[in-house]
mmCIF file with all atom_site columns, C-alpha atoms in Angstrom:
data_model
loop_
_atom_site.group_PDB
_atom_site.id
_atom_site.type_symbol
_atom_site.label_atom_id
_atom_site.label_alt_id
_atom_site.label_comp_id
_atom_site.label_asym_id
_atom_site.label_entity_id
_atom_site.label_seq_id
_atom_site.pdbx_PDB_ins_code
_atom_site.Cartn_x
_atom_site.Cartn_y
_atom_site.Cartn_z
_atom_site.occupancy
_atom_site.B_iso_or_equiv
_atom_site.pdbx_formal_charge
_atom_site.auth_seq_id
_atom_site.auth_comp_id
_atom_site.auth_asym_id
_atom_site.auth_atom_id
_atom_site.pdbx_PDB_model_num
ATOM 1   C CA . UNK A 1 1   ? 122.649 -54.406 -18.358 1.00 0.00 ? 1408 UNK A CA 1
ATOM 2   C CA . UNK A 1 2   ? 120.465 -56.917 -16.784 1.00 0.00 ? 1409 UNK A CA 1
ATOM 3   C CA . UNK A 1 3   ? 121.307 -60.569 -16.803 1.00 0.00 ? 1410 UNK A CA 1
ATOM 4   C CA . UNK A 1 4   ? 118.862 -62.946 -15.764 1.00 0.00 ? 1411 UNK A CA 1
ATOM 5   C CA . UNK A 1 5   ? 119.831 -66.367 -14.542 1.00 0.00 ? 1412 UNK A CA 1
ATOM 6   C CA . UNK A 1 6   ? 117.582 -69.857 -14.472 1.00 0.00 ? 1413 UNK A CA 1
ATOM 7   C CA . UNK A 1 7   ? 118.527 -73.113 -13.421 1.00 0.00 ? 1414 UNK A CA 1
ATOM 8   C CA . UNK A 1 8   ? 117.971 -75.852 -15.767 1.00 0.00 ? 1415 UNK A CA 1
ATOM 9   C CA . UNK A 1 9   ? 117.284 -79.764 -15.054 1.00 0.00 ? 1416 UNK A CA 1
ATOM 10  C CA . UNK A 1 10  ? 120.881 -80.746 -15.286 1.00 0.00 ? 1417 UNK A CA 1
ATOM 11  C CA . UNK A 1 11  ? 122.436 -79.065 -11.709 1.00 0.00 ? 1418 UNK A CA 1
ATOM 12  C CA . UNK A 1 12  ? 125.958 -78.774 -13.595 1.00 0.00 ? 1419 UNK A CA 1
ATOM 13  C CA . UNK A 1 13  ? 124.320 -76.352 -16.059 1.00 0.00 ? 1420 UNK A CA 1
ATOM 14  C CA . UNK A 1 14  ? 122.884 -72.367 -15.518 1.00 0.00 ? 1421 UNK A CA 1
ATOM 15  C CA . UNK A 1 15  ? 120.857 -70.641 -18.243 1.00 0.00 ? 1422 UNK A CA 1
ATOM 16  C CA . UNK A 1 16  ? 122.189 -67.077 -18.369 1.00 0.00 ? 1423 UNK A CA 1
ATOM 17  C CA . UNK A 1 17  ? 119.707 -64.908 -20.007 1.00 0.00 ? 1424 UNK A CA 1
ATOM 18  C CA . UNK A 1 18  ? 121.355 -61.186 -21.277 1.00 0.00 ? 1425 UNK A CA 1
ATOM 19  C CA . UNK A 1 19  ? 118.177 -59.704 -22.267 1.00 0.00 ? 1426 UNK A CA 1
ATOM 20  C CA . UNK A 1 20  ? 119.239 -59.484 -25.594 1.00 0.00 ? 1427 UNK A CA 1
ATOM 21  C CA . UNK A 1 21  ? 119.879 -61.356 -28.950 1.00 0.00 ? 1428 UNK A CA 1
ATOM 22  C CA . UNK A 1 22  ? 123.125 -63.761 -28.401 1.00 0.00 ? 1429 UNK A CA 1
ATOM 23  C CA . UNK A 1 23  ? 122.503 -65.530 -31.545 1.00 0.00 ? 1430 UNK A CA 1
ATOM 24  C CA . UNK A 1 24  ? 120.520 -64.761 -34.596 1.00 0.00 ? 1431 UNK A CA 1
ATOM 25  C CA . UNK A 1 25  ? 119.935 -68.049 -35.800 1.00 0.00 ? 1432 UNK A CA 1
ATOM 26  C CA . UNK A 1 26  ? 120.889 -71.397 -35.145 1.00 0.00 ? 1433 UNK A CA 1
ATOM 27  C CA . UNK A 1 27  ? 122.698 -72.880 -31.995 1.00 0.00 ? 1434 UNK A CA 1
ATOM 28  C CA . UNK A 1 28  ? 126.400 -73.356 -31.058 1.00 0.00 ? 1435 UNK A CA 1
ATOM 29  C CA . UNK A 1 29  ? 127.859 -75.706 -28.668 1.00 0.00 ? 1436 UNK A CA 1
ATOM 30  C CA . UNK A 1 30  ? 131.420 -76.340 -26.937 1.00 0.00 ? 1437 UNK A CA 1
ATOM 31  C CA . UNK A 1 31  ? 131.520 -79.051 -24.868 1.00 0.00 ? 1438 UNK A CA 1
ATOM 32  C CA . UNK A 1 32  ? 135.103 -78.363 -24.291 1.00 0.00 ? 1439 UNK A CA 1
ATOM 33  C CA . UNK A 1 33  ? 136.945 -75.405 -24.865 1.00 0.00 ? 1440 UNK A CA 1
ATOM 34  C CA . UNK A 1 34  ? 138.861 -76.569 -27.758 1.00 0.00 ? 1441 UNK A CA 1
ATOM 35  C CA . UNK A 1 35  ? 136.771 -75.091 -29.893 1.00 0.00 ? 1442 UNK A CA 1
ATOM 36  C CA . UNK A 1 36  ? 136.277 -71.808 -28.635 1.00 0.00 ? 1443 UNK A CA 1
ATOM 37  C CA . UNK A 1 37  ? 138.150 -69.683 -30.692 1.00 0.00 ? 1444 UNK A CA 1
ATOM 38  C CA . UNK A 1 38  ? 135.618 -69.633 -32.501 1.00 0.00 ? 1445 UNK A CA 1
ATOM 39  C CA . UNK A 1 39  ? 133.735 -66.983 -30.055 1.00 0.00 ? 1446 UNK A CA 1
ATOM 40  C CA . UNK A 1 40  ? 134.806 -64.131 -28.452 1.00 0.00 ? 1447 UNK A CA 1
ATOM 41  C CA . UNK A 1 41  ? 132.441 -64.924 -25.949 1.00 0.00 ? 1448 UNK A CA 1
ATOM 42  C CA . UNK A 1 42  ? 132.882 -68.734 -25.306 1.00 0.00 ? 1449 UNK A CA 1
ATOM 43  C CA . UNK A 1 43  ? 136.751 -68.210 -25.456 1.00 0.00 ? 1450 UNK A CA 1
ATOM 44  C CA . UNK A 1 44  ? 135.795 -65.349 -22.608 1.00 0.00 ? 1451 UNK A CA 1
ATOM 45  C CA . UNK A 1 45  ? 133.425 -67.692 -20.442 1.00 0.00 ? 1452 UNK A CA 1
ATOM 46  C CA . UNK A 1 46  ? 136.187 -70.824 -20.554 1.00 0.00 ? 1453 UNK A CA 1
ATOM 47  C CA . UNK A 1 47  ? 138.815 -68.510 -19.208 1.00 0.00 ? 1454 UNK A CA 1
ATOM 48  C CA . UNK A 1 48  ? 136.948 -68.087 -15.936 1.00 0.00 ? 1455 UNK A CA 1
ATOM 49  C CA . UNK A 1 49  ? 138.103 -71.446 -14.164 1.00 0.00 ? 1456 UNK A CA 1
ATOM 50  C CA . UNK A 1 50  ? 135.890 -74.169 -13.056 1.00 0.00 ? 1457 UNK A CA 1
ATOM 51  C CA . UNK A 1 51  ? 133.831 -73.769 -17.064 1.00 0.00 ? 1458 UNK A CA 1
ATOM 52  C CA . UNK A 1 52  ? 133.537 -77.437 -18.464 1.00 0.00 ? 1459 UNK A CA 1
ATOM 53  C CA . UNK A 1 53  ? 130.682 -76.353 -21.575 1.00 0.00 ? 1460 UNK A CA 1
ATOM 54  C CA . UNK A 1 54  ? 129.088 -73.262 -23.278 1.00 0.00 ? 1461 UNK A CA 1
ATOM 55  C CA . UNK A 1 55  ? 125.990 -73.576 -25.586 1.00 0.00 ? 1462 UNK A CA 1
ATOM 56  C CA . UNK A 1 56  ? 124.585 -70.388 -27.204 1.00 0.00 ? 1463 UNK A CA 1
ATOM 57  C CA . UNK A 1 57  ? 120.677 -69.980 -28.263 1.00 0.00 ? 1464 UNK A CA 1
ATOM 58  C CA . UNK A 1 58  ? 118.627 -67.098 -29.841 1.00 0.00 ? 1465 UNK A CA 1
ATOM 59  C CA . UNK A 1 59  ? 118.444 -65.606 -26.230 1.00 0.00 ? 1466 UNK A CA 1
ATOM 60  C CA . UNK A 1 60  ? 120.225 -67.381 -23.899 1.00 0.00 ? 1467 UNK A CA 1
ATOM 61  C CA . UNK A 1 61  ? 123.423 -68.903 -22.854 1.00 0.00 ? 1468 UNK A CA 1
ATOM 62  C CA . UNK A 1 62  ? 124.461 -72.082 -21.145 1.00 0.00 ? 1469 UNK A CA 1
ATOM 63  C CA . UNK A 1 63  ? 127.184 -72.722 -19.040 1.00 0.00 ? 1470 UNK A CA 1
ATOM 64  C CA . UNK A 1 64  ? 127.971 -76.133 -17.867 1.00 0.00 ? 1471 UNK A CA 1
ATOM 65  C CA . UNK A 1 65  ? 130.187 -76.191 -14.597 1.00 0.00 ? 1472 UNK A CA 1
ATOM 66  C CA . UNK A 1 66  ? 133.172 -78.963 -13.535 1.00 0.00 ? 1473 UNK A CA 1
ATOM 67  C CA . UNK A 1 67  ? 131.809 -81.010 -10.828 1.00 0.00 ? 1474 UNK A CA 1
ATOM 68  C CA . UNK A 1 68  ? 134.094 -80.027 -8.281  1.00 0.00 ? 1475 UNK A CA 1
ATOM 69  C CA . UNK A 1 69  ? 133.081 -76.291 -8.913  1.00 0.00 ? 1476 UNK A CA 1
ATOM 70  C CA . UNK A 1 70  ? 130.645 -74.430 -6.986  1.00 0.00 ? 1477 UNK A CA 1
ATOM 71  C CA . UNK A 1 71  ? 127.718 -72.604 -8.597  1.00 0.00 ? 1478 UNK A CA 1
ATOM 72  C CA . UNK A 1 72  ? 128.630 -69.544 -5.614  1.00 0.00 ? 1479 UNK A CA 1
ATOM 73  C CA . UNK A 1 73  ? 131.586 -69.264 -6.778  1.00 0.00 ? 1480 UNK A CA 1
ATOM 74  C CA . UNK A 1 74  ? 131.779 -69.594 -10.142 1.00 0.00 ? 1481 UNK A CA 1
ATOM 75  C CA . UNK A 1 75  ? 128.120 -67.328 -11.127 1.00 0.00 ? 1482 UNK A CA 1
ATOM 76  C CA . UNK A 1 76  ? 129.264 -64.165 -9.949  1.00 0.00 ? 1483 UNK A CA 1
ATOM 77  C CA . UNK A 1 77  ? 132.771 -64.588 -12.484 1.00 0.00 ? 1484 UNK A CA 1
ATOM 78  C CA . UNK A 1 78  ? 130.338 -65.325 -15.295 1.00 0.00 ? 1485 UNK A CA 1
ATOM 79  C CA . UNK A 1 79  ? 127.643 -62.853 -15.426 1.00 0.00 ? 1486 UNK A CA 1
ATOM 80  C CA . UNK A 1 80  ? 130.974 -60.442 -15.204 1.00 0.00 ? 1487 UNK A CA 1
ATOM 81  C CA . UNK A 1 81  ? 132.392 -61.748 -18.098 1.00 0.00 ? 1488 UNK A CA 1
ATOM 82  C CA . UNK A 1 82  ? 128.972 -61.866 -19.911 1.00 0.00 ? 1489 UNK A CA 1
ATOM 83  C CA . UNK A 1 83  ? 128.083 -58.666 -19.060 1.00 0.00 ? 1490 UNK A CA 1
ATOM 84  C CA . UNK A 1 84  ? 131.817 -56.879 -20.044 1.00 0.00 ? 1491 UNK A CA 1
ATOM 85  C CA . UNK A 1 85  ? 131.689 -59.073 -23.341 1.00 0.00 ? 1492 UNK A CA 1
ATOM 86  C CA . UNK A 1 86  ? 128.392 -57.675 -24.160 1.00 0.00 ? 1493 UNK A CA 1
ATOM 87  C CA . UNK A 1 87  ? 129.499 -54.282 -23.502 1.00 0.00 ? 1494 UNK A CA 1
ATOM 88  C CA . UNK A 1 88  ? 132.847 -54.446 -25.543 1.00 0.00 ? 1495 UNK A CA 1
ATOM 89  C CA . UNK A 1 89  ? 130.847 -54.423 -28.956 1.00 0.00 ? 1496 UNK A CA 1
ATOM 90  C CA . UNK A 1 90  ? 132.338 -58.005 -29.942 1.00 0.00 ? 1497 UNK A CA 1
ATOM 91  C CA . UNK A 1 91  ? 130.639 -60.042 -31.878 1.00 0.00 ? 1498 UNK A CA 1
ATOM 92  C CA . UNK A 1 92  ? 129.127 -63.593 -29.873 1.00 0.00 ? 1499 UNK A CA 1
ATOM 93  C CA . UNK A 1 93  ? 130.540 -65.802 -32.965 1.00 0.00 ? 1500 UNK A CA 1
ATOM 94  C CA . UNK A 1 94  ? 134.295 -64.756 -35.324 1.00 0.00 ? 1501 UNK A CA 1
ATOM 95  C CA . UNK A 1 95  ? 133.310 -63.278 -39.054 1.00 0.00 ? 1502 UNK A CA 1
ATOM 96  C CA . UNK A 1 96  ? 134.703 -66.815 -40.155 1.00 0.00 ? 1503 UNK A CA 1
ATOM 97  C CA . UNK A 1 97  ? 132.491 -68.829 -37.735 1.00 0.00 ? 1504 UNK A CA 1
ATOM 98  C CA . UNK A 1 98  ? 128.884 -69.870 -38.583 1.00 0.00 ? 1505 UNK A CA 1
ATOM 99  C CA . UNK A 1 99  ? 126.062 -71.365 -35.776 1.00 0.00 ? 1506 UNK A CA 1
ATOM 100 C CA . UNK A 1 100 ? 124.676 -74.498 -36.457 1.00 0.00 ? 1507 UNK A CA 1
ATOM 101 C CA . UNK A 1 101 ? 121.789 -75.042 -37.884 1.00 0.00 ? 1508 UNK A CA 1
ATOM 102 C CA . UNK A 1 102 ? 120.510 -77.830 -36.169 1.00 0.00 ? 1509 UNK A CA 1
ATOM 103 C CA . UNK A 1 103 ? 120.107 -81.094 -38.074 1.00 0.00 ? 1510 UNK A CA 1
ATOM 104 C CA . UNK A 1 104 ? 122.015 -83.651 -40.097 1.00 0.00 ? 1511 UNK A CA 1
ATOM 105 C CA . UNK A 1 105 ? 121.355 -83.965 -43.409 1.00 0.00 ? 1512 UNK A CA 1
ATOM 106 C CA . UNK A 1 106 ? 119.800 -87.312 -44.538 1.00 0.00 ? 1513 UNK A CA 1
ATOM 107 C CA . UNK A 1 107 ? 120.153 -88.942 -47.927 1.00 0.00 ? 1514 UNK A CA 1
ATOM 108 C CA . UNK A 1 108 ? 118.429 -91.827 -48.944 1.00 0.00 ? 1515 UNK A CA 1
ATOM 109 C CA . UNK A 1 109 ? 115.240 -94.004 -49.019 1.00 0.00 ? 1516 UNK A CA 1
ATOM 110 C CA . UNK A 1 110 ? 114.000 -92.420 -45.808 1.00 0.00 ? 1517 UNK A CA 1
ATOM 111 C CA . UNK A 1 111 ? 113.469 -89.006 -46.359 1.00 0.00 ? 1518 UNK A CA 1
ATOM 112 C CA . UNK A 1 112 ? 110.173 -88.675 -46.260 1.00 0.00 ? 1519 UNK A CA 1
ATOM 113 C CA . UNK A 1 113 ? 110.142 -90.174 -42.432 1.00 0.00 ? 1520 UNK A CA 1
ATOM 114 C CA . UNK A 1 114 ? 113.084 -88.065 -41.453 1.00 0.00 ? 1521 UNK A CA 1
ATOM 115 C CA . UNK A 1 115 ? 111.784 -85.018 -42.822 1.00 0.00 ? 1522 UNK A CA 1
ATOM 116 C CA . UNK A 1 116 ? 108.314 -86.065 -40.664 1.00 0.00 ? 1523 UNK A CA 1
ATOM 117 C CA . UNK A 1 117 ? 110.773 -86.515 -37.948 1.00 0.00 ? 1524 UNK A CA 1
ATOM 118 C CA . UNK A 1 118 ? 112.529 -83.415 -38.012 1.00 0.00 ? 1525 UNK A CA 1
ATOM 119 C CA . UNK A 1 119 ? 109.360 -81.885 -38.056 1.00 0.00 ? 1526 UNK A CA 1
ATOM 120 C CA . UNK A 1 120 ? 108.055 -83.080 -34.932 1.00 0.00 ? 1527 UNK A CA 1
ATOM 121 C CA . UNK A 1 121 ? 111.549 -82.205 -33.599 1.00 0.00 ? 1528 UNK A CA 1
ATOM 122 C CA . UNK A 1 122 ? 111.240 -78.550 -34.408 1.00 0.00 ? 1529 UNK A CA 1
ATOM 123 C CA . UNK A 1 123 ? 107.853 -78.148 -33.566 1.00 0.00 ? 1530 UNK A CA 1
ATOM 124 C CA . UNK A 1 124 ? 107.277 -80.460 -30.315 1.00 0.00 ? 1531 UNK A CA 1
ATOM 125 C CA . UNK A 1 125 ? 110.351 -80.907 -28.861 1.00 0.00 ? 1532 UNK A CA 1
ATOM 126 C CA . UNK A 1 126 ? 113.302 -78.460 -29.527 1.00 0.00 ? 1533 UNK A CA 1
ATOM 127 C CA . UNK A 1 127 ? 111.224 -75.004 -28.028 1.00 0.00 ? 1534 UNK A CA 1
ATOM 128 C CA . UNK A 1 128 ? 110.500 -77.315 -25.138 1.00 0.00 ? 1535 UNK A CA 1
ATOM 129 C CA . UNK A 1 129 ? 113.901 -78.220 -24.720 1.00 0.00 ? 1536 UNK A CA 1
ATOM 130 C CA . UNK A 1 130 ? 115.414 -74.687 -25.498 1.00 0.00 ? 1537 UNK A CA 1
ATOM 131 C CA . UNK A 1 131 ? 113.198 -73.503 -22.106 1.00 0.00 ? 1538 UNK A CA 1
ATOM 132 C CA . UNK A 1 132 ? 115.497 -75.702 -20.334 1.00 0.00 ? 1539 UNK A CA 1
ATOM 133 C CA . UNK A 1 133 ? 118.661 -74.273 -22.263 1.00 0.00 ? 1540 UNK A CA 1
ATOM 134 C CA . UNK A 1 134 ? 119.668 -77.285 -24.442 1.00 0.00 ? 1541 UNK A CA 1
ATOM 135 C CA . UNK A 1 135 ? 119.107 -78.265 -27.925 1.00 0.00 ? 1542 UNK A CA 1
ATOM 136 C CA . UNK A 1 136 ? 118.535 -81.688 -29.366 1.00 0.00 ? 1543 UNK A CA 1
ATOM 137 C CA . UNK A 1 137 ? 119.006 -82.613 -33.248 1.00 0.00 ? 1544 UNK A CA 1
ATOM 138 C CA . UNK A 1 138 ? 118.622 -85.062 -35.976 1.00 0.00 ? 1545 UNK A CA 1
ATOM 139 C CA . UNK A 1 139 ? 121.282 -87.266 -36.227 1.00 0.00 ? 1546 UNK A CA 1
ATOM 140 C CA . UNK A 1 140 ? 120.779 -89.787 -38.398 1.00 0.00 ? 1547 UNK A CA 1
ATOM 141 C CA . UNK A 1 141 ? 117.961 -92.658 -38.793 1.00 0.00 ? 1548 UNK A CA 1
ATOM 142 C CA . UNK A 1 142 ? 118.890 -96.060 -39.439 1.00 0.00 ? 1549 UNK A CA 1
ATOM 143 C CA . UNK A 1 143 ? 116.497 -99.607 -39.406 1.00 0.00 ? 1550 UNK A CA 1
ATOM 144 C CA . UNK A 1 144 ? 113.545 -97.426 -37.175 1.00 0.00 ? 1551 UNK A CA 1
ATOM 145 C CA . UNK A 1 145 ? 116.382 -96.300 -34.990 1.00 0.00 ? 1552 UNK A CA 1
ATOM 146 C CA . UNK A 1 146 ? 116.351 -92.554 -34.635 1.00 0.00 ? 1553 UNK A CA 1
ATOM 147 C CA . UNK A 1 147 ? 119.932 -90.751 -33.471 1.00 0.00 ? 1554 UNK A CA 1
ATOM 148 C CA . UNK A 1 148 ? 119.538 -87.702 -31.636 1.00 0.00 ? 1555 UNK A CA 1
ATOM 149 C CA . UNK A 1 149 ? 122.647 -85.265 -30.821 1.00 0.00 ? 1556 UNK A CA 1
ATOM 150 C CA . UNK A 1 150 ? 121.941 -83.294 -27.111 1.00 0.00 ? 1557 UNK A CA 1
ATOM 151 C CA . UNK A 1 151 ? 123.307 -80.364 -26.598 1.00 0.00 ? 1558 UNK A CA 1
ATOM 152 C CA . UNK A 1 152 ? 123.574 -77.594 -23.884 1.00 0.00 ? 1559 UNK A CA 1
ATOM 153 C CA . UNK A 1 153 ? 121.568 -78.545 -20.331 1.00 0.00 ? 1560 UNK A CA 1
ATOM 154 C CA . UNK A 1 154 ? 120.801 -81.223 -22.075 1.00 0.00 ? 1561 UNK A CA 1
ATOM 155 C CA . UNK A 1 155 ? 124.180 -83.250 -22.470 1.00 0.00 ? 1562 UNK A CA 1
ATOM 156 C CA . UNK A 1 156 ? 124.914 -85.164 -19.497 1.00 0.00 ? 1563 UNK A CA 1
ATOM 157 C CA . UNK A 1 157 ? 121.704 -84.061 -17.615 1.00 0.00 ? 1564 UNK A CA 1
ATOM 158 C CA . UNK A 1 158 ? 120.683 -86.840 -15.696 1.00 0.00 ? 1565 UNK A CA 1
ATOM 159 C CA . UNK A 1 159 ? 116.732 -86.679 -16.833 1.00 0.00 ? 1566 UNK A CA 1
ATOM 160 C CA . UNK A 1 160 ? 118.020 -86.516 -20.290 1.00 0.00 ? 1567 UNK A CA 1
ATOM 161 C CA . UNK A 1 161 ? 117.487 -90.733 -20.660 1.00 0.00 ? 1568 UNK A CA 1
ATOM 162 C CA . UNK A 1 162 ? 114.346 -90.285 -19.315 1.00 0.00 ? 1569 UNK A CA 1
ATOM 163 C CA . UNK A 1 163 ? 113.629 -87.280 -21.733 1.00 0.00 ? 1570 UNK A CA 1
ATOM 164 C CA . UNK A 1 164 ? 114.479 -89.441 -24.773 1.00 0.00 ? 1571 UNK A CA 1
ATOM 165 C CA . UNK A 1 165 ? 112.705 -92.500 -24.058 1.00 0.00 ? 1572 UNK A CA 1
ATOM 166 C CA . UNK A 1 166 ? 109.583 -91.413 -22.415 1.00 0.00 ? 1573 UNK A CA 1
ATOM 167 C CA . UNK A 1 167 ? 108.860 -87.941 -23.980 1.00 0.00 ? 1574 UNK A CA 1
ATOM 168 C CA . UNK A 1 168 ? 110.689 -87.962 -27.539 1.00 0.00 ? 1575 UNK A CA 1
ATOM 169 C CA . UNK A 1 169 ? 110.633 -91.448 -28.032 1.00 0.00 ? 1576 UNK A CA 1
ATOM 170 C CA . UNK A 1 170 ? 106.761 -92.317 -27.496 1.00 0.00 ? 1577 UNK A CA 1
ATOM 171 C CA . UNK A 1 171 ? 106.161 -88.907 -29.599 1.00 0.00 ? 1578 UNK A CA 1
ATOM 172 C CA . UNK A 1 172 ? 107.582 -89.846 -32.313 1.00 0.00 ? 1579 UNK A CA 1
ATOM 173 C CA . UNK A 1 173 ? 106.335 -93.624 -32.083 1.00 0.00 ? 1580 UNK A CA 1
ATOM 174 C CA . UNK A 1 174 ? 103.035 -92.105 -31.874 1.00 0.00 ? 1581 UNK A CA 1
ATOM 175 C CA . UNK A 1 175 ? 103.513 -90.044 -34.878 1.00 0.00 ? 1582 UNK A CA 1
ATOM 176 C CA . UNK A 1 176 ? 105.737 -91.862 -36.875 1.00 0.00 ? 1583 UNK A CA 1
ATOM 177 C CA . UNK A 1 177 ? 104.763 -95.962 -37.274 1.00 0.00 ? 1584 UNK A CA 1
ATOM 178 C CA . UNK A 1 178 ? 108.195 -96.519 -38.205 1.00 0.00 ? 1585 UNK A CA 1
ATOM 179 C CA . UNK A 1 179 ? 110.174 -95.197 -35.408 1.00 0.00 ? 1586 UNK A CA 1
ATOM 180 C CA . UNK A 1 180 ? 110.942 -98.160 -33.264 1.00 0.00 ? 1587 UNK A CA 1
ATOM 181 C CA . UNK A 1 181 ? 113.507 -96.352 -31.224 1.00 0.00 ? 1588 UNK A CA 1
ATOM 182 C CA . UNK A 1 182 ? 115.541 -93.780 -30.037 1.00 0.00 ? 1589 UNK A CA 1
ATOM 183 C CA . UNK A 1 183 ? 119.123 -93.276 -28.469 1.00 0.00 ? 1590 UNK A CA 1
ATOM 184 C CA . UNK A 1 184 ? 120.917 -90.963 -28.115 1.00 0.00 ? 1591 UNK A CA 1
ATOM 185 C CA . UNK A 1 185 ? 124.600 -89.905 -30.181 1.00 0.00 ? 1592 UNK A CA 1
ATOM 186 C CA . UNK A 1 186 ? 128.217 -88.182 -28.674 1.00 0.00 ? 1593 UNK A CA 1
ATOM 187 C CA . UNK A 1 187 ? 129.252 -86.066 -31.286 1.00 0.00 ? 1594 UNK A CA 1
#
């Protein structure tokens, strides 16, 4: 087994590619391993010390590093324990567990506008942002504001501001009269 590696925007995070299907659909992120019991593999990758965040894509996984960890040290423990958890035959997510599918649902007067939103999102913006080994989703629109949930590389990368209001912001704007703004949402 190969496993390819990229480096995303965000220096604390590394886009581990395994050459094969992690997820079939949707995303899943743990910015913490609380929630990792929820995956074999995520429970695997935050037992190798110096792991702050795992987000899993279609083909790809993210690994987000403490800042007192160094990427020399810590890559070499990860592609092991991607490559031996790929090779055990366990699944990436538990039977009882279930990937995201992305956005929020919205109820109410603005659903025509969020569903125009949510398609720009999935059409414009999340493939861009998956290249870079992040997600970002709908999280709620309120009074032209839209909310937006980042996830993977894309949570706590420092061009992430600039992503949002330059790129995602003056899309939609363009797009959308009725966006005004957009910010972004800790979930």
């Amino acid at each position: 087994m190969f496993i390819q590696t990229e480096s995303t925007p965000n220096p604390a995070t590394l886009k581990f590619l395994p050459g094969q299907t992690v997820l079939d659909m949707g995303t899943a992120d743990f910015p913490s391993a609380d929630g990792a019991s929820a995956s074999p593999l995520a429970a695997r990758l935050f037992g190798v010390p110096g792991v702050k965040g795992v987000f899993f894509g279609h083909d790809f996984v993210t690994v987000t590093k403490e800042d007192a960890t160094d990427w020399d040290h810590l890559k070499p423990s990860l592609l092991g324990a991607i490559m031996e958890h790929f090779q055990s035959g366990d699944p990436v997510m538990s039977s009882d567990a279930k990937a995201a599918s992305g956005h929020a649902e919205h109820t109410g007067e603005d659903g025509v506008i969020v569903g125009q939103i949510k398609e720009l999102l999935d059409s414009r913006v999340r493939p861009a942002v998956a290249q870079d080994g992040g997600d970002i989703t709908f999280h709620g629109f309120e009074r032209g504001v839209v909310y937006l949930h980042m996830q993977g590389a894309c949570a706590g990368c420092p061009s992430s501001t600039l992503t949002l209001k330059m790129g995602i912001e003056n899309l939609l704007r363009h797009y959308i009269p009725e966006v005004t703004e957009v910010r972004p949402v800790a979930v």
